[in-house]
Short mmCIF file of N, CA and C in Angstrom, two decimals:
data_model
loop_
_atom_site.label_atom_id
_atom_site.label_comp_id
_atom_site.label_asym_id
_atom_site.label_seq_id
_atom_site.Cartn_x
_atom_site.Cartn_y
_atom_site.Cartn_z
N UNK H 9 20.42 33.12 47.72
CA UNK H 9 20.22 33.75 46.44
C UNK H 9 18.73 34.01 46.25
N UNK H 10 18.35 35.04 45.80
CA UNK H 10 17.27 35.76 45.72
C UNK H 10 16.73 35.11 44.08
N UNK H 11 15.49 34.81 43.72
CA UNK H 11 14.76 34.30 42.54
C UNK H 11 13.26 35.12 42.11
N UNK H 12 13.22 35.89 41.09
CA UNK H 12 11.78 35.99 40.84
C UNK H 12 11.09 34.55 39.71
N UNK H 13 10.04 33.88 40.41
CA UNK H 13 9.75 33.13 39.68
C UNK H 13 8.45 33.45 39.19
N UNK H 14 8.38 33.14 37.92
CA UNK H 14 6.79 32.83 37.35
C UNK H 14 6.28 31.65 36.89
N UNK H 15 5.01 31.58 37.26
CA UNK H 15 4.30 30.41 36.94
C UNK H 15 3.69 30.26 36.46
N UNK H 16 3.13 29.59 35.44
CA UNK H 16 1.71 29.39 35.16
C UNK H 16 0.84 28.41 35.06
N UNK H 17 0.09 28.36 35.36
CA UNK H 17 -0.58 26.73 35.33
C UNK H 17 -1.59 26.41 34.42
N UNK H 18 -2.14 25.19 33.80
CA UNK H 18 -2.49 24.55 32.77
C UNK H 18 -2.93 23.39 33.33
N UNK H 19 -3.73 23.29 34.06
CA UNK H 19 -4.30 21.85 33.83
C UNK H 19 -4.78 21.11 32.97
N UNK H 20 -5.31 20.26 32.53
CA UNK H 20 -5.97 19.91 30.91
C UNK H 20 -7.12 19.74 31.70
N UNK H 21 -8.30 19.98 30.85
CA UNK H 21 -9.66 19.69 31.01
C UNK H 21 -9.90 18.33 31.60
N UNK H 22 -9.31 17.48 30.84
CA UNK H 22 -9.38 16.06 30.65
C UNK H 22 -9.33 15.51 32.06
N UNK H 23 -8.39 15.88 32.98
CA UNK H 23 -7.47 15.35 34.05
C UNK H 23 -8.86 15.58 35.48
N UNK H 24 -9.44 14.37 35.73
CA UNK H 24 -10.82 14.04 36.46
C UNK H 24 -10.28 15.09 37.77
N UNK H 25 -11.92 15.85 38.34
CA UNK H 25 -12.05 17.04 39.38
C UNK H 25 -11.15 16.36 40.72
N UNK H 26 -11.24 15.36 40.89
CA UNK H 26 -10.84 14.60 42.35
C UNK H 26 -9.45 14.88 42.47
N UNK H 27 -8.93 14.26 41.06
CA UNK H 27 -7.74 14.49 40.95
C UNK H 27 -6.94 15.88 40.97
N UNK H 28 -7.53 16.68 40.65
CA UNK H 28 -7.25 18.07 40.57
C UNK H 28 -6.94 18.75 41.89
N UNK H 29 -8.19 18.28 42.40
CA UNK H 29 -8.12 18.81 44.18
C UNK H 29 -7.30 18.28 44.34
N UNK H 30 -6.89 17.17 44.70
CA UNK H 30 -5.98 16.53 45.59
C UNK H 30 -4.78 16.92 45.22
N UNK H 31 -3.89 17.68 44.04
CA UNK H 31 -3.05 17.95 43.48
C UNK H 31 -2.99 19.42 44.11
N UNK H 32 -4.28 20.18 43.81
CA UNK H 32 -4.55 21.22 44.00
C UNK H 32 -3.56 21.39 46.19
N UNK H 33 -4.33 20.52 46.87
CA UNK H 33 -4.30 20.40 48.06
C UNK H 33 -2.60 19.83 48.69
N UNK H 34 -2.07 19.06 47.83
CA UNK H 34 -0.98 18.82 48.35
C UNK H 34 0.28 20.02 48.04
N UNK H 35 -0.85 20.31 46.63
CA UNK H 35 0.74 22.01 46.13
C UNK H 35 0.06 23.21 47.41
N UNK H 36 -0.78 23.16 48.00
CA UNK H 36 -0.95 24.35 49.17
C UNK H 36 -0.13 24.30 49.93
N UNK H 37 -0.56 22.77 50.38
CA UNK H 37 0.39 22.26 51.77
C UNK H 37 2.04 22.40 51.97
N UNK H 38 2.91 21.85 50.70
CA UNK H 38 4.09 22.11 50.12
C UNK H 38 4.45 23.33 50.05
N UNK H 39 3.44 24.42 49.13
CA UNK H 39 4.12 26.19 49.58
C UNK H 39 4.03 26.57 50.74
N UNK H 40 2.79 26.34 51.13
CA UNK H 40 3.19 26.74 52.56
C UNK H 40 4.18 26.41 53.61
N UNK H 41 4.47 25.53 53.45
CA UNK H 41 5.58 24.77 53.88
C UNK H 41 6.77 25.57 53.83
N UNK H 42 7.41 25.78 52.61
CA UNK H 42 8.61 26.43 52.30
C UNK H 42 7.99 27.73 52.57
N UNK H 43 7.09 28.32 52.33
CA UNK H 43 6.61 29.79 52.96
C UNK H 43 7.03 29.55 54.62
N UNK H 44 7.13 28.58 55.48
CA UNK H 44 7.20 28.48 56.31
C UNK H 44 8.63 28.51 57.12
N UNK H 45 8.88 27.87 55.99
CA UNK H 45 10.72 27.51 56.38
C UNK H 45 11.76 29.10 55.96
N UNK H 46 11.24 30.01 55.35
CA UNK H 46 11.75 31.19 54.56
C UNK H 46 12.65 30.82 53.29
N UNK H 47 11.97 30.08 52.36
CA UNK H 47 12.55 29.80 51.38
C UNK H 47 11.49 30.28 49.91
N UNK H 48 10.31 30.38 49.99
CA UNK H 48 9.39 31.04 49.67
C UNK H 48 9.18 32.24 50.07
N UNK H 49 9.75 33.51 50.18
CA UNK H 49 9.45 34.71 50.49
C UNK H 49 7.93 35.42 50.12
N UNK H 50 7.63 35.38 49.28
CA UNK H 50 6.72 35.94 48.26
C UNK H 50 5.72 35.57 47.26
N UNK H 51 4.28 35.92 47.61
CA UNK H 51 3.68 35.07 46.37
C UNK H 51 2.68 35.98 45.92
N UNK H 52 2.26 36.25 44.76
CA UNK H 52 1.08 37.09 44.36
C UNK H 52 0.64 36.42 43.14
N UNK H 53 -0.99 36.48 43.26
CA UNK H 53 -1.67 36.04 42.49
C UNK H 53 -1.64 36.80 41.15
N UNK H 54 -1.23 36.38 39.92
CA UNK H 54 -1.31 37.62 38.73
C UNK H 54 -2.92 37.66 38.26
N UNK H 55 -3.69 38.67 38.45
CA UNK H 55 -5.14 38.84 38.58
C UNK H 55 -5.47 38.78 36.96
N UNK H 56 -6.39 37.57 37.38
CA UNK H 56 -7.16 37.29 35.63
C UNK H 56 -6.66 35.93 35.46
N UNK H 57 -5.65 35.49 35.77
CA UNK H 57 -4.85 34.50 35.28
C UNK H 57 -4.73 33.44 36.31
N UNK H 58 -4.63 31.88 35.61
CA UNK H 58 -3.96 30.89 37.18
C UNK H 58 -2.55 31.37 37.15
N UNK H 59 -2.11 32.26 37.34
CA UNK H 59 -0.42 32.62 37.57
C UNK H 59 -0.10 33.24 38.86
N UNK H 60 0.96 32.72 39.16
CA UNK H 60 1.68 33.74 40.11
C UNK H 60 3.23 34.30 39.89
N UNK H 61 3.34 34.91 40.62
CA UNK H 61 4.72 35.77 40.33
C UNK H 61 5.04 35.70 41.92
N UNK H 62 6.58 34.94 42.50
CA UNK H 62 6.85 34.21 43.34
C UNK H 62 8.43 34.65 43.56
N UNK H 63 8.77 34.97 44.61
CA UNK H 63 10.30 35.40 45.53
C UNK H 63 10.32 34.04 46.19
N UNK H 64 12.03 33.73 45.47
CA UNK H 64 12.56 32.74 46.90
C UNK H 64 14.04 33.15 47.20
N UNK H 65 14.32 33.11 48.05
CA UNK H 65 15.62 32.61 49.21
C UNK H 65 16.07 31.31 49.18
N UNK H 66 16.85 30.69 48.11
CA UNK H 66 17.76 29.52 48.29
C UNK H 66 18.80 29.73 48.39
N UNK H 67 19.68 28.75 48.53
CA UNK H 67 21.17 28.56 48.69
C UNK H 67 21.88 28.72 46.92
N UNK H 68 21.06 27.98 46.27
CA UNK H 68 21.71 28.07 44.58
C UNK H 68 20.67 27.60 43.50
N UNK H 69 20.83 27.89 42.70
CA UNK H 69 20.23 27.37 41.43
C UNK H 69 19.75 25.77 41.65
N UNK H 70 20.55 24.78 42.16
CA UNK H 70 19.98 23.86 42.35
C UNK H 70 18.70 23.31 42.88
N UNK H 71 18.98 24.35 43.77
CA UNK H 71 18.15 23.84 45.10
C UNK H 71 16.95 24.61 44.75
N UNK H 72 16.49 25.78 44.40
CA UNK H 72 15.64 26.27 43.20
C UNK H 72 15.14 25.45 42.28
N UNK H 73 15.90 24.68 41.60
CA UNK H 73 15.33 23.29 40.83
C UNK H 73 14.34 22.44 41.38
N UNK H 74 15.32 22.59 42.49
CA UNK H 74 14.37 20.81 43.43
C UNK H 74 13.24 21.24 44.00
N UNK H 75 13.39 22.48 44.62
CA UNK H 75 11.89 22.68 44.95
C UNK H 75 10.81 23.01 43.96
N UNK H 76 10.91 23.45 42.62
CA UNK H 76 10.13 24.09 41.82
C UNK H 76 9.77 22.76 41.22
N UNK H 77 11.24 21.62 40.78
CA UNK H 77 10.23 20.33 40.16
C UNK H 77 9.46 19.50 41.15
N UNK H 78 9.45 19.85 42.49
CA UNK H 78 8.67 19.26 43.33
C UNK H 78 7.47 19.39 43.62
N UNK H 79 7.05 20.80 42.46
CA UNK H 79 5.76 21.21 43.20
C UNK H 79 4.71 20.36 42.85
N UNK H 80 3.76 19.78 43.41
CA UNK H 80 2.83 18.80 42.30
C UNK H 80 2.19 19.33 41.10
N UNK H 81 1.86 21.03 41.46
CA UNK H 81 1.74 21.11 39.80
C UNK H 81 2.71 21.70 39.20
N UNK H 82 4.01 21.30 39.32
CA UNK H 82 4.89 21.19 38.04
C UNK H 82 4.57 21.09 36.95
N UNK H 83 3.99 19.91 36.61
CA UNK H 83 3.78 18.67 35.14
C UNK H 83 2.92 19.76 34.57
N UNK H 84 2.05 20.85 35.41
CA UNK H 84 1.02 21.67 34.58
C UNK H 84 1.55 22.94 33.95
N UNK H 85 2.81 23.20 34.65
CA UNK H 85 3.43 24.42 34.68
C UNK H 85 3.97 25.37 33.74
N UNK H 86 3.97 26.14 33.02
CA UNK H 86 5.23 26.84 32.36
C UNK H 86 5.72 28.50 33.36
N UNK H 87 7.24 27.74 33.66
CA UNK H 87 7.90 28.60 34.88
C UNK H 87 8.57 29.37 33.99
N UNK H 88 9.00 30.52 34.31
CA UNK H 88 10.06 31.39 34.18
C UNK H 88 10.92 31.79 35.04
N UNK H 89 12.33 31.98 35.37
CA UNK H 89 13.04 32.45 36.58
C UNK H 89 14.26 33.42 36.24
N UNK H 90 14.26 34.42 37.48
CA UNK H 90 15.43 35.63 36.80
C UNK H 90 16.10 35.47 38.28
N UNK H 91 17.25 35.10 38.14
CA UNK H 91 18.22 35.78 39.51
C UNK H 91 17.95 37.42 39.68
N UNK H 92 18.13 37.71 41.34
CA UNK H 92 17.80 38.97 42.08
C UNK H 92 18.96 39.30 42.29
N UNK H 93 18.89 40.23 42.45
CA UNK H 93 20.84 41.07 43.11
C UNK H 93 19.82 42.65 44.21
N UNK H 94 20.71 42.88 44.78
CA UNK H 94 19.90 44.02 45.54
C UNK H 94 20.59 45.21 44.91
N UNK H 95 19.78 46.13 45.31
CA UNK H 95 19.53 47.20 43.99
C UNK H 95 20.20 48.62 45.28
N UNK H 96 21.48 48.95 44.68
CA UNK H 96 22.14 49.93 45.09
C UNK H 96 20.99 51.39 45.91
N UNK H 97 20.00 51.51 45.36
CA UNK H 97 19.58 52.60 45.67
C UNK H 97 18.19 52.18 46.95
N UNK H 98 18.20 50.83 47.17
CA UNK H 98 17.57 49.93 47.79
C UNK H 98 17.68 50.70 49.81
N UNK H 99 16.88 50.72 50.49
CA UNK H 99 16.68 51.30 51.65
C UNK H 99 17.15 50.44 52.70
N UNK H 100 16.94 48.88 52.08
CA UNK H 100 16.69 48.05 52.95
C UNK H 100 18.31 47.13 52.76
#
């Protein structure tokens, strides 16, 4: 099943630089990861903003769950998600 996701991220000021990186560094490692496995299709930076706008390939809604509350910056997050269907006039 096909997903457009959005993200946005929010860190709080408050939350010490070390910590940030290292959060910062383990959510790279993790997308890339599933970028790796083809479950992450797609990622673009929304310009101006910490956001992205994000394609995945899962099996179901669940499993969409588990990876999205897994990301380490979850806790910072406000996601949005729309199921994909392929589009009749589509080439591909």
């Amino acid at each position: 099943m096909l997903f457009k996701v959005e993200m946005t991220v929010n860190i709080p000021p408050s939350l010490p630089a070390e910590q940030v990186d290292e959060i910062k560094a383990q959510e790279k490692a993790y997308s890339q990861r599933l970028q790796r496995e083809g479950k992450w299709l797609h990622i673009w930076r929304v310009a101006g903003l910490y956001a992205n706008v994000s394609i995945f390939d899962v099996a179901d809604n669940q499993e969409l769950h588990d990876l999205l509350t897994a990301l380490p910056l979850y806790p910072f997050m406000t996601i949005g998600v729309q199921p994909l269907c392929r589009h009749p006039s589509s080439i591909h």
